Amino acid sequence: MSAPDFILRTIDLIKVYRSGKVDVPALQGVDVGIERGEYVAIMGPSGCGKSTLLHLLGGLDHPTSGKVFLDNIEISSCSDGQRTRLRRERVGFVFQRFNLLPTLSVLGNLEVARAIHSNGAMMVPYGRLREMLVLVGLESKMRRKPSELSLGEQQRVAIARALIHQPAIVLADEPTGNLDTTNSMNILRLLQELNRTLKQTIVMITHNPEAAAVGHRIIEMRDGKVVSGATSRAPAVIP
Amino acid sequence: MGVISKLAASNLFYRKTKAIVSILAVALGIILVTVLVGLADGTLNEYANRIERIGADIILQPPGSSALFAFSGGVLPIKLKGKITLLPGVRIVSPVLMTAGAKVKDAVVLIWGIDAATYDQVGVGIKILQGRMFQGQYEVVIDTVWASSKNQKVGDTIELLGKTFNIVGMRMAGDSGRILVPIETLQSLMSTEGKASLFLISATSASAVQPLVARLKKEFPGYNPIISATYTQALIDNAMAFKQFVIVVTALSVVVSFLVILLAMYTSVVERTKEIGILKAIGAGKVFIIRAILLESILLTLIGVGSGYGLSYFTKIWLNHIYPSLTVDLTWHRMLMAGMWAMAGGLIGSLYPAIRASRLDPVETMVFE
């Protein structure tokens, strides 16, 4: 049996926030490993540390102690600038509230992302924008502003933006949290399709068990600890 | 247009009211510099040109005076005229008494008291278009600009310094005062009998001018003989108050631009905290954020400067329409300077918000609403 090919791995991850004079533990010794090409859902009640874990996995924040390895690079000890570069090159984020730039069109949003990701040695070809728009089915609406799109369409733009630089991993923070059932299903179908056809590694936070079921594995968290999630299984089929 | 420029432009016009107010405030700074300084510049140049166009060779001013000092009334004894006339190279000397602070028909006007006989010979002479030169004590000659702006004509009367004068002639505008009166009359009304503001001196030949200036300096130590052709420059060089005025107005403009852009960009950064956090989350570095904010402020200031230029021209036209006797000189170098200072103010004003934005923590900004 070959050793697992982890794209993301944490070792004894601890994160403590300071609230006034009180220490609030958000993560208490989390060990998780995400293999290349996996689609993993992280579930748990509010305040269990899901978002904190996602921020640490994506290099948005640094842990109080413990280690995070992204593509075999220990990002927990990197400087702010190094973590920014790693995010730019290897991570794609999808947020619950989409967080598109409201002043720009769909194409403009992707152009900004391309400009950010083309910084340094990396260069995203312009043709990639159209490929992404075709992939998420929004080529005909590329001149529209986010406010002229449905919520589901806005989330598809956010997914296109996250994929533009072919990241090693996509981190999605409740991507269906603001959507109705139909749009949620469409987004989950799109993410599953990306994972299946492009072998895109995806880590998704969700409250919704049905959404979590589309992944290969569900990591359950409670009180800042992982309580289950070691076993892979067949992803659910989205109707 | 680059992507960052597109982002900056779209952000700028997303909040139109704020953008328009900021642009107008920057434009106000430009107007402050160009119109106020242009007005001061124009008044000085107009004054200097009026003296240059008389055609005299040398202007002699009181001891220790700047060129601008001549505005302030009569301090030169008329009796000096005899001594000057005796100097070699002097063809004719004509005394002038002037007052710039007289209010006539609700406007401040430049009144010159002249000795008609010598004045007519010292330079190019007086070209009367209608009527005749004054002969009596309370007769005046007005110029065409004053006549049209105040709707005055030959035969009308006007109140000057508490006396009623008959308008007996109208001459082409361009040199000396808008209103010419006999020097003795003005001396009497200003209580400066036997005094003049300056002497206009005509030399016997062009080659006699320089030696005559040297002789005047020697014979009348401290007095200020200026060659007429260099009068404008001498006026500007000596006008310390004018230079200080320019510095103060320019500094005000820079402060206005700085504060306006600082406030506009600061509020913009606060409003877009989450947006900036998202950009950082997806990998935008500090340089990208700073460039985006600075570009937005540069764009804002550039439009403000352009609007300021346009509004300055509009203000000049409007002022000339309302007050035809006012001169506003809008020179390209003054406008360029105002624009550059406004740009500098805007750039400095946007630095703090830009740096602040670049330092925002993406995790904290994600929860910002």
XYZ file of C-alpha atoms in Angstrom:
608
model
C 0.000 0.000 0.000
C 1.499 3.331 -1.113
C 1.853 6.349 1.257
C -0.964 8.883 0.967
C -0.248 11.878 -1.331
C -1.319 14.699 0.979
C -1.822 18.091 -0.560
C -2.842 19.511 2.825
C -1.879 18.203 6.216
C -2.082 19.564 9.717
C -0.220 18.343 12.796
C -1.559 19.087 16.265
C -3.047 22.384 15.139
C -4.017 24.719 17.938
C -5.564 28.141 17.566
C -6.432 30.290 20.552
C -8.106 33.673 20.171
C -7.753 36.309 22.810
C -11.008 38.026 23.764
C -10.192 40.743 26.265
C -8.353 38.913 29.035
C -9.860 35.557 28.197
C -8.286 32.917 25.939
C -10.838 31.305 23.658
C -9.618 28.021 22.155
C -10.892 27.627 18.598
C -8.872 24.564 17.579
C -7.507 22.031 20.052
C -4.976 19.754 18.419
C -6.409 19.126 14.952
C -4.739 16.520 12.748
C -6.197 16.241 9.274
C -4.815 15.188 5.924
C -6.363 15.962 2.560
C -5.159 13.841 -0.350
C -4.627 15.193 -3.856
C -7.867 14.910 -5.862
C -10.057 14.460 -2.783
C -13.374 16.219 -2.204
C -13.722 16.630 1.554
C -16.570 18.225 3.479
C -16.040 19.628 6.950
C -19.165 19.654 9.075
C -20.005 20.667 12.573
C -22.120 23.062 14.636
C -21.516 26.788 14.662
C -18.442 27.761 16.665
C -16.814 24.316 16.386
C -13.795 25.787 14.559
C -14.620 24.948 10.915
C -13.919 28.409 9.516
C -10.815 28.805 11.680
C -9.488 25.530 10.292
C -10.256 26.640 6.725
C -8.454 29.953 7.274
C -5.400 28.122 8.608
C -5.475 25.596 5.762
C -5.559 28.459 3.242
C -2.798 30.438 4.908
C -5.095 33.334 5.779
C -4.160 33.068 9.430
C -1.377 31.496 11.435
C -1.848 28.930 14.202
C -1.004 29.393 17.856
C 0.930 26.144 17.597
C 1.111 23.130 15.334
C 1.921 22.857 11.666
C 0.141 23.195 8.345
C 1.675 21.739 5.200
C 0.344 22.885 1.812
C 1.826 20.966 -1.106
C 4.626 19.868 1.287
C 5.440 23.484 2.233
C 5.056 24.341 5.889
C 2.901 27.459 5.644
C 2.393 27.860 9.396
C 5.893 29.260 9.769
C 5.785 31.452 6.632
C 5.744 35.236 6.744
C 2.637 37.183 5.674
C 4.209 37.844 2.286
C 5.105 34.193 1.728
C 1.606 33.070 2.712
C 0.111 35.646 0.320
C 2.265 34.230 -2.490
C 1.259 30.667 -1.627
C -2.445 31.610 -1.634
C -1.967 33.372 -4.944
C -0.277 30.362 -6.525
C -1.895 27.322 -4.939
C -5.245 28.132 -3.278
C -8.636 29.076 -4.667
C -11.229 30.483 -2.257
C -15.019 30.329 -2.591
C -17.001 32.254 0.016
C -20.548 31.974 1.313
C -21.361 35.542 0.289
C -19.594 35.212 -3.090
C -17.638 38.416 -2.443
C -17.431 39.559 -6.027
C -16.303 43.087 -6.811
C -19.642 44.850 -7.313
C -18.257 47.611 -9.526
C -16.915 45.255 -12.187
C -18.593 42.948 -14.684
C -18.267 39.164 -14.522
C -15.361 39.385 -16.954
C -13.846 42.271 -14.965
C -13.923 40.168 -11.788
C -12.069 37.396 -13.570
C -9.617 39.885 -15.080
C -8.750 41.199 -11.608
C -8.205 37.646 -10.369
C -6.038 36.957 -13.440
C -4.002 40.122 -12.724
C -3.474 39.021 -9.116
C -2.522 35.469 -10.068
C -0.291 36.595 -12.934
C 1.894 38.381 -10.441
C 5.490 37.175 -10.366
C 6.684 34.158 -12.331
C 3.171 32.827 -12.915
C 1.187 33.970 -15.960
C -2.445 33.057 -16.465
C -3.304 33.203 -20.195
C -6.223 35.496 -21.072
C -7.958 32.625 -22.869
C -8.335 30.955 -19.493
C -11.041 33.503 -18.587
C -13.297 32.350 -21.415
C -12.584 28.691 -20.570
C -13.725 29.335 -17.013
C -16.842 31.192 -18.136
C -17.750 28.302 -20.431
C -17.059 25.864 -17.587
C -19.497 27.610 -15.240
C -21.991 28.348 -18.040
C -21.829 32.126 -17.874
C -20.150 33.033 -21.153
C -23.284 34.830 -22.365
C -23.434 36.940 -19.179
C -19.806 38.001 -18.943
C -20.617 41.712 -19.440
C -23.133 41.787 -16.595
C -22.473 43.191 -13.165
C -22.851 40.850 -10.148
C -26.038 42.699 -9.142
C -27.577 41.685 -12.485
C -27.038 37.980 -11.782
C -28.951 35.496 -9.635
C -27.289 34.371 -6.403
C -26.483 31.000 -7.963
C -24.876 32.688 -10.961
C -22.837 34.922 -8.655
C -21.515 31.857 -6.862
C -20.607 30.301 -10.224
C -18.593 33.430 -11.027
C -16.865 33.090 -7.641
C -16.020 29.461 -8.481
C -14.649 30.504 -11.885
C -12.540 33.125 -10.112
C -11.220 30.528 -7.661
C -10.197 28.205 -10.491
C -8.609 30.703 -12.833
C -5.038 29.913 -11.804
C -5.583 26.146 -11.617
C -5.017 26.025 -7.856
C -3.733 22.967 -6.070
C -6.746 23.142 -3.777
C -10.104 24.917 -3.619
C -11.301 25.932 -0.159
C -15.036 26.637 -0.105
C -16.594 28.235 2.975
C -20.276 27.270 2.941
C -20.639 27.883 -0.803
C -24.356 27.013 -0.738
C -25.127 28.772 2.525
C -26.831 31.701 0.803
C -28.563 29.764 -1.947
C -31.964 28.132 -2.422
C -32.244 24.388 -2.976
C -32.104 24.496 -6.790
C -29.103 26.802 -6.902
C -27.410 24.805 -4.117
C -27.791 21.633 -6.148
C -26.375 23.364 -9.231
C -23.323 24.577 -7.311
C -22.752 21.185 -5.686
C -23.078 19.534 -9.091
C -20.530 21.974 -10.508
C -18.058 21.328 -7.663
C -18.494 17.576 -8.001
C -17.979 17.845 -11.764
C -14.790 19.846 -11.235
C -13.493 17.253 -8.816
C -14.390 14.352 -11.108
C -13.232 15.717 -14.444
C -10.348 17.997 -13.440
C -9.301 16.040 -10.336
C -9.617 19.306 -8.456
C -8.987 18.924 -4.727
C -11.817 20.576 -2.803
C -12.332 21.212 0.899
C -15.803 22.489 1.644
C -17.316 23.695 4.890
C -21.035 23.110 5.172
C -23.865 22.792 7.664
C -25.924 20.839 5.207
C -25.584 17.002 5.427
C -26.886 16.640 1.850
C -24.190 18.994 0.596
C -21.555 17.207 2.635
C -22.593 13.877 1.166
C -21.377 14.803 -2.327
C -17.741 14.576 -1.172
C -15.525 11.545 -0.739
C -15.199 12.118 2.958
C -16.829 14.073 5.765
C -14.722 15.447 8.594
C -16.875 16.187 11.613
C -15.765 18.722 14.155
C -16.940 19.566 17.625
C -15.467 21.998 20.173
C -12.350 22.625 18.138
C -11.566 18.949 17.612
C -12.032 16.466 14.795
C -14.409 13.790 16.023
C -14.651 11.656 12.878
C -13.663 11.687 9.222
C -10.954 9.209 8.505
C -12.899 6.935 6.179
C -13.550 7.607 2.483
C -16.761 6.507 0.818
C -18.541 6.827 -2.491
C -19.858 10.356 -3.083
C -23.622 10.800 -3.238
C -25.142 11.321 -6.681
C -26.823 14.711 -7.061
C -30.259 14.389 -8.648
C -6.577 50.314 -19.904
C -4.970 47.991 -17.345
C -7.053 45.863 -15.009
C -6.054 47.866 -11.936
C -6.950 51.098 -13.754
C -10.297 49.571 -14.694
C -10.860 48.561 -11.069
C -9.887 52.049 -9.874
C -12.161 53.761 -12.414
C -15.101 51.484 -11.650
C -14.696 52.037 -7.900
C -14.492 55.773 -8.408
C -17.739 56.042 -10.344
C -19.592 53.445 -8.279
C -20.255 56.105 -5.642
C -21.036 59.025 -7.921
C -22.023 61.665 -5.367
C -18.895 61.156 -3.312
C -16.762 61.175 -6.451
C -18.381 64.382 -7.745
C -17.996 66.172 -4.394
C -14.331 65.108 -4.167
C -13.661 66.152 -7.757
C -15.291 69.540 -7.151
C -13.238 70.049 -3.988
C -10.000 69.356 -5.861
C -11.230 71.644 -8.640
C -11.839 74.338 -6.021
C -8.188 74.110 -5.020
C -7.184 74.596 -8.649
C -9.562 77.545 -9.038
C -8.152 79.070 -5.855
C -4.669 79.053 -7.317
C -5.373 79.839 -10.949
C -8.064 82.500 -10.564
C -6.890 84.251 -7.405
C -3.247 84.226 -8.421
C -4.314 84.952 -12.011
C -6.272 87.931 -10.749
C -3.300 89.222 -8.778
C -1.023 88.444 -11.706
C -3.406 90.100 -14.117
C -3.730 93.206 -11.980
C 0.055 93.531 -11.720
C 0.601 92.883 -15.421
C -2.231 95.177 -16.362
C -0.690 97.916 -14.243
C 2.774 97.311 -15.665
C 1.471 97.141 -19.226
C -0.395 100.391 -18.756
C 2.866 102.042 -17.803
C 4.920 100.320 -20.498
C 2.422 101.238 -23.212
C 2.708 104.920 -22.399
C 5.949 104.786 -24.305
C 8.176 106.643 -21.829
C 11.765 105.379 -21.600
C 12.251 105.450 -17.821
C 9.978 105.326 -14.793
C 11.376 107.042 -11.695
C 9.889 105.946 -8.384
C 10.346 107.114 -4.795
C 13.354 106.104 -2.681
C 13.261 102.653 -1.202
C 10.089 101.782 -3.049
C 9.256 98.579 -4.843
C 7.707 98.910 -8.247
C 4.348 98.214 -6.667
C 4.801 101.107 -4.244
C 3.745 103.528 -6.932
C 0.151 102.455 -6.262
C 0.170 104.162 -2.938
C -0.259 107.788 -3.857
C 1.975 110.842 -3.977
C 5.319 110.858 -2.217
C 7.653 112.336 -4.865
C 8.114 116.129 -4.756
C 7.104 117.671 -8.073
C 9.992 120.118 -7.780
C 12.374 117.231 -8.662
C 11.081 117.530 -12.200
C 13.226 120.621 -12.781
C 16.399 118.883 -11.614
C 15.701 115.784 -13.695
C 14.998 117.850 -16.787
C 18.450 119.406 -16.533
C 20.242 116.035 -16.685
C 21.969 115.184 -19.975
C 19.937 112.854 -22.202
C 16.557 113.911 -20.811
C 14.043 115.023 -23.446
C 10.979 115.488 -21.289
C 9.699 114.632 -17.789
C 6.049 114.141 -16.884
C 4.776 113.662 -13.304
C 1.921 111.260 -12.580
C -0.158 110.990 -9.430
C -2.288 107.893 -9.136
C -4.842 106.399 -6.864
C -5.932 102.794 -7.145
C -8.319 102.771 -4.228
C -10.961 105.180 -5.458
C -14.459 103.771 -5.633
C -16.446 105.111 -8.538
C -19.868 103.778 -9.489
C -19.464 100.806 -7.104
C -16.129 99.743 -8.563
C -12.549 100.403 -7.597
C -10.888 102.234 -10.442
C -7.387 103.386 -11.329
C -7.426 107.201 -11.522
C -4.410 109.006 -12.884
C -3.693 112.660 -12.380
C -1.518 113.814 -15.264
C 0.028 116.951 -16.642
C -1.619 116.867 -20.078
C 1.033 118.962 -21.848
C 4.069 116.876 -20.859
C 2.202 113.565 -20.775
C 1.219 113.926 -24.418
C 4.910 114.264 -25.382
C 6.615 111.812 -23.036
C 5.371 108.740 -24.891
C 3.030 107.811 -27.661
C 0.552 110.508 -26.631
C -3.137 110.423 -25.829
C -5.494 109.278 -28.597
C -8.887 110.875 -27.986
C -11.639 108.933 -29.790
C -14.533 111.186 -28.808
C -14.661 114.662 -27.319
C -11.454 116.405 -26.256
C -8.703 116.449 -23.610
C -9.629 117.946 -20.249
C -9.042 121.644 -19.808
C -11.002 122.600 -16.719
C -10.359 121.579 -13.092
C -13.249 119.085 -12.838
C -13.115 117.515 -16.272
C -12.104 113.913 -16.943
C -11.221 111.668 -19.848
C -12.328 108.048 -19.552
C -11.161 104.993 -21.501
C -13.324 102.762 -23.683
C -13.415 99.804 -21.231
C -14.633 101.966 -18.359
C -17.149 103.670 -20.665
C -18.664 100.363 -21.819
C -18.593 98.630 -18.412
C -20.267 101.568 -16.659
C -22.353 102.704 -19.612
C -20.779 106.173 -19.593
C -20.341 108.551 -22.502
C -18.953 111.976 -23.268
C -21.220 114.603 -21.760
C -22.123 112.523 -18.680
C -21.034 113.421 -15.168
C -19.433 111.169 -12.527
C -18.655 111.484 -8.836
C -14.921 111.159 -8.104
C -13.518 111.501 -4.603
C -16.520 113.525 -3.508
C -16.620 115.916 -6.486
C -18.713 115.954 -9.630
C -16.703 115.734 -12.847
C -17.763 116.223 -16.446
C -16.704 113.539 -18.890
C -15.251 115.533 -21.760
C -13.388 112.867 -23.697
C -13.068 109.158 -24.344
C -9.792 107.521 -25.338
C -8.679 104.060 -26.376
C -8.048 101.766 -23.380
C -4.619 100.240 -22.945
C -2.331 102.596 -21.070
C -2.312 104.752 -17.930
C -5.451 105.023 -15.755
C -9.020 104.237 -16.677
C -9.851 107.798 -15.713
C -7.509 110.738 -16.376
C -7.858 113.975 -14.452
C -5.639 117.077 -14.144
C -2.790 116.288 -11.687
C -3.443 119.465 -9.704
C -7.078 118.431 -9.169
C -6.104 114.980 -7.930
C -3.396 116.454 -5.678
C -5.996 118.723 -4.148
C -8.544 115.930 -3.664
C -5.914 113.581 -2.157
C -4.316 116.353 -0.081
C -0.942 115.687 -1.718
C -0.239 119.109 -3.179
C 3.130 119.284 -4.898
C 3.546 115.507 -4.915
C 3.550 112.762 -7.568
C 3.578 108.979 -7.541
C 6.210 108.670 -10.241
C 7.923 110.492 -13.058
C 7.756 109.370 -16.659
C 10.993 110.279 -18.418
C 11.692 110.336 -22.139
C 15.340 110.234 -23.265
C 16.735 112.102 -26.223
C 17.628 108.818 -27.943
C 17.565 105.064 -27.350
C 21.290 105.012 -26.667
C 20.847 107.661 -23.992
C 18.529 105.511 -21.849
C 21.116 103.339 -20.031
C 23.488 106.229 -19.218
C 20.504 108.239 -18.040
C 19.428 105.466 -15.644
C 22.971 105.374 -14.233
C 22.958 109.149 -13.881
C 19.579 109.160 -12.151
C 20.857 106.587 -9.651
C 23.902 108.717 -9.002
C 22.074 112.044 -8.737
C 19.144 110.698 -6.734
C 20.516 107.994 -4.422
C 17.877 105.547 -3.272
C 15.458 106.520 -6.006
C 14.375 103.709 -8.265
C 14.738 104.382 -12.013
C 13.386 101.480 -14.073
C 13.648 101.106 -17.831
C 10.088 101.035 -19.099
C 10.566 97.880 -21.224
C 11.586 95.886 -18.120
C 8.912 97.333 -15.880
C 6.695 94.241 -15.745
C 9.538 92.007 -14.630
C 10.756 94.590 -12.110
C 7.257 94.859 -10.728
C 6.942 91.104 -10.257
C 10.498 90.736 -8.886
C 9.906 93.421 -6.281
C 6.400 92.417 -5.283
C 7.220 90.376 -2.152
C 3.630 90.521 -0.987
C 2.551 89.071 -4.290
C 4.995 86.180 -3.988
C 3.830 85.470 -0.447
C 0.249 85.597 -1.657
C 1.038 83.012 -4.340
C 2.720 80.751 -1.768
C -0.203 81.013 0.661
C -2.840 80.360 -1.988
C -0.872 77.450 -3.435
C -0.342 75.972 0.026
C -4.073 76.290 0.696
C -4.794 74.459 -2.524
C -2.404 71.648 -1.613
C -3.980 71.324 1.843
C -7.484 71.234 0.304
C -6.445 68.507 -2.161
C -4.642 66.570 0.569
C -7.585 66.641 2.979
C -10.204 65.916 0.345
C -8.354 62.957 -1.104
C -7.408 61.695 2.353
C -11.045 61.770 3.442
C -12.381 60.376 0.162
C -9.896 57.519 0.028
C -10.102 56.797 3.743
C -13.895 56.449 3.619
C -13.516 54.455 0.445
C -11.134 52.041 2.156
C -13.454 51.715 5.177
C -16.459 51.126 2.917
C -14.552 48.527 0.934
C -12.789 46.823 3.842
C -14.377 43.480 3.044
C -13.677 43.867 -0.667
C -10.016 44.583 0.037
C -9.936 41.600 2.386
C -11.270 39.388 -0.396
C -8.601 40.641 -2.776
C -5.988 39.844 -0.168
C -7.526 36.450 0.515
C -7.308 35.466 -3.152
C -3.666 36.457 -3.223
C -3.386 40.204 -3.842
C -0.171 41.467 -2.267
C 0.382 44.800 -0.557
C 1.728 46.365 -3.742
C -1.412 45.406 -5.685
C -3.690 46.965 -3.040
C -1.583 50.127 -2.746
C -1.461 50.497 -6.537
C -5.239 50.117 -6.796
C -5.922 52.748 -4.114
C -3.281 55.168 -5.422
C -4.537 54.792 -8.985
C -8.054 55.582 -7.832
C -6.873 58.723 -6.064
C -4.710 59.755 -9.029
C -7.722 59.354 -11.302
C -9.893 61.333 -8.881
C -7.317 64.121 -8.624
C -6.693 64.174 -12.385
C -10.393 64.648 -13.085
C -10.485 67.272 -10.322
C -7.526 69.095 -11.858
C -9.082 68.930 -15.345
C -12.407 70.187 -13.988
C -10.515 72.895 -12.116
C -8.884 74.055 -15.351
C -12.249 74.165 -17.114
C -13.952 75.945 -14.222
C -11.058 78.418 -13.989
C -11.604 79.410 -17.622
C -15.327 79.625 -16.988
C -14.698 81.819 -13.905
C -12.364 84.061 -15.899
C -14.995 84.529 -18.622
C -17.698 85.130 -16.019
C -15.549 87.638 -14.100
C -14.696 89.492 -17.310
C -18.377 89.631 -18.143
C -19.377 90.938 -14.715
C -16.302 93.137 -14.149
C -14.814 94.035 -17.556
C -12.073 96.130 -15.984
C -10.671 93.131 -14.050
C -7.843 91.174 -15.643
C -7.353 87.483 -14.847
C -4.162 86.049 -16.347
C -4.434 82.267 -16.649
C -0.933 81.269 -17.660
C -0.100 77.688 -18.625
C 2.827 77.479 -16.224
C 0.701 78.703 -13.304
C -2.004 76.172 -14.204
C 0.571 73.406 -14.583
C 2.019 74.289 -11.191
C -1.440 74.291 -9.573
C -2.179 70.921 -11.160
C 1.113 69.418 -10.036
C 0.659 70.627 -6.474
C -2.903 69.279 -6.404
C -1.627 65.932 -7.705
C 1.070 65.932 -5.032
C -1.514 66.752 -2.339
C -3.828 64.029 -3.629
C -1.060 61.460 -3.777
C 0.139 62.212 -0.257
C -3.462 62.223 0.968
C -4.071 58.753 -0.438
C -0.868 57.214 0.915
C -2.175 56.592 4.427
C -5.459 54.987 3.287
C -3.536 52.900 0.739
C -1.015 51.667 3.289
C -3.788 51.030 5.799
C -5.699 49.011 3.199
C -2.612 46.970 2.330
C -2.181 46.045 5.991
C -5.749 44.866 6.536
C -5.988 41.363 7.936
C -7.993 39.250 5.471
C -9.521 37.119 8.239
C -10.742 40.151 10.176
C -12.050 41.848 7.047
C -14.031 38.758 6.005
C -16.340 39.229 8.985
C -16.571 42.995 8.376
C -19.999 44.196 7.290
